[in-house]
Amino acid sequence: MEAKIEVRHLTKRFGPITAVNDVTFAVGRGEVLGFLGPNGAGKSTTMKMITGFLAPTRGTAVICGLDMIDQPLEAKRHVGYLPEGAPGYPDMTPSGFLAFVARIRGFDGAEAKRRIALAVERTTLASVLEQPIETLSKGFKRRVGLAQALLHDPEVLILDEPTDGLDPNQKHEVRNLITTLAPEKAIVISTHILEEVDAVCSRAIVIAGGRVLIDDTPGRFAARSRLHNSVRLMLADPAIDARTALLRLPGVVAVEPIEDGEGRAFLVVPQEGRAIIAEVTDLVRTAGWPVAALRVERGRLDDVFRDITAKAA
Amino acid sequence: MRSTFIIFQRELASYFATPLAYIFIVIFLVMAGTFAFFIGNFFNRGQADLQPFFQFHPWLYLVLIPALSMRLWAEERKTGTIELFLTLPISMTQAVLGKFFAAWAFAGIALILTFPFWITVNILGSPDNGVILASYIGSFLMAGAYLAIGGALSALTKSQIIAFVVTAAVCFFFTVSGSSIVLSFVNGWAPQGLLNDLAFFSFLTHFNAIIRGVIDLRDLVFFISVMAFCLFANAVLVDLKKAD
Ligand SMILES: Nc1ncnc2c1ncn2[C@@H]1O[C@H](COP(=O)(O)OP(=O)(O)OP(=O)(O)O)[C@@H](O)[C@H]1O
Ligand SMILES: [Mg+2]
């Protein structure tokens, strides 16, 4: 797989603060990289350096083989960028703004019209095209920003919190859009919504304090959870004390009673890396417990995220 | 070149998207007229020329030009659009020039709209239209120099108000440093060399020479040099301050 984005030892200092510290990764065509991290982790700063807005203190970003420091104009042609907060010229209308971006990216006449129409359709902007951007709602502003980033059909998309402020339908639309575009492009999105990583990303990077802590697939990322492969067991008769028997099973380290929206249940936690579903089902069968629900947990991204970033802090 | 022109068009159109453009032009015309007629004795001098009209341009620009230049970069930084703007495939030179030329063209439009004064003097007498043309060129160049100063200073801050005040203060210095008040104040104790330097950097000295009909290429070169230097500073300052 050929790397469309190569981030090499990117470092950014603001006076005494090191916002980004020696970040290195590569993203290939067809990959969607989820950029995660607590507030102030350095996600936006990294993106600003990849897109050539900020000059790195050290390191560089290479876009489609073009170094952002040596050949900024050529490199920028291959990038579509949605900055954090999706800024737009307040006095302009989306149609005027998109026309400007189209022209400056070198499209004129019918070609520009066609591209604008496609971007407008993809971001469902048609209803607000002639309204000044400053009067648009937050979600529509973001969609204008997205349309602008997609206009030239770039090979590299850098989207800083693309679904922030969108309603659930639009979130879904944007995720579908990203998935549709994914095979042709290298995409980096930053987000605070972990389910989004599951939904659209083929890879996740967690950064905190400017450093990369994890670079893995969302599946393996979730597997780092303490609760990965734990078994959630709900019995039809709450009077049964299953706890002692479950704890005696090989490979089980804890049995935690939980009470949530679905009712009262036990969470049987295995030793790291072990699968215990076979043992649990055997026990349930021999003991003859009436089972209401039984399922294997794959581990929750939020738990892992909290664990990792808390450890780093 | 093409990119500079596209930026120029967007910027120029944005002046007219808000009431600022119209307010600016009306105030400019009204003030220019008021100064010329009431303070400059346009009619009672018994002379057909536009000197009383042009003579107040530095002072008008002092107040009005910062209002044009304050938004050039401060607004981009405040709204965050600078991040979009500077990640487009354009060079810093194109960005700075496109914006500057738009502001300058706007000032030029305001200046052209003063043509009724020119028609009036031509009806009343037979002025030296060569001097008038030179004065218009001089005034336009001076407006460009003020704008270039304002553009560079507007890159320093996110606040348009601060950009306005600082620009007005700096422009005030560049204007009055050659006025008789300052020169006579410094005259008593400063060496002649400093006196000449002060006068040399004054827009008044150069502009007054032009409108008196003394056309010296050096006066034009002075304004062009100020513009070139400030535009260069502008690019450097944008680079330096854009992250904040
Ligand atoms: N211009 C600047 N000057 C000084 N410090 C800055 C500047 N820009 C960012 N920082 C600091 O760099 C760090 C990283 O900021 P960044 O915006 O990249 O975080 P982030 O991961 O995008 O956070 P969030 O999730 O809140 O968007 C923060 O500590 C921030 O305060
Ligand atoms: Mg951010």
XYZ file of C-alpha atoms in Angstrom, chain B residues 27-41 56 117:
17
model
C -17.934 60.037 4.629
C -14.890 60.448 2.433
C -16.753 62.592 -0.087
C -18.555 64.674 2.514
C -15.403 65.313 4.525
C -13.283 66.030 1.481
C -15.886 68.575 0.369
C -16.306 70.114 3.782
C -12.602 70.612 4.295
C -12.088 72.008 0.824
C -14.986 74.463 0.918
C -15.013 75.643 4.494
C -11.470 75.347 5.718
C -9.600 75.473 2.460
C -11.554 78.422 1.049
C -6.518 67.741 3.457
C -14.579 68.718 -7.739
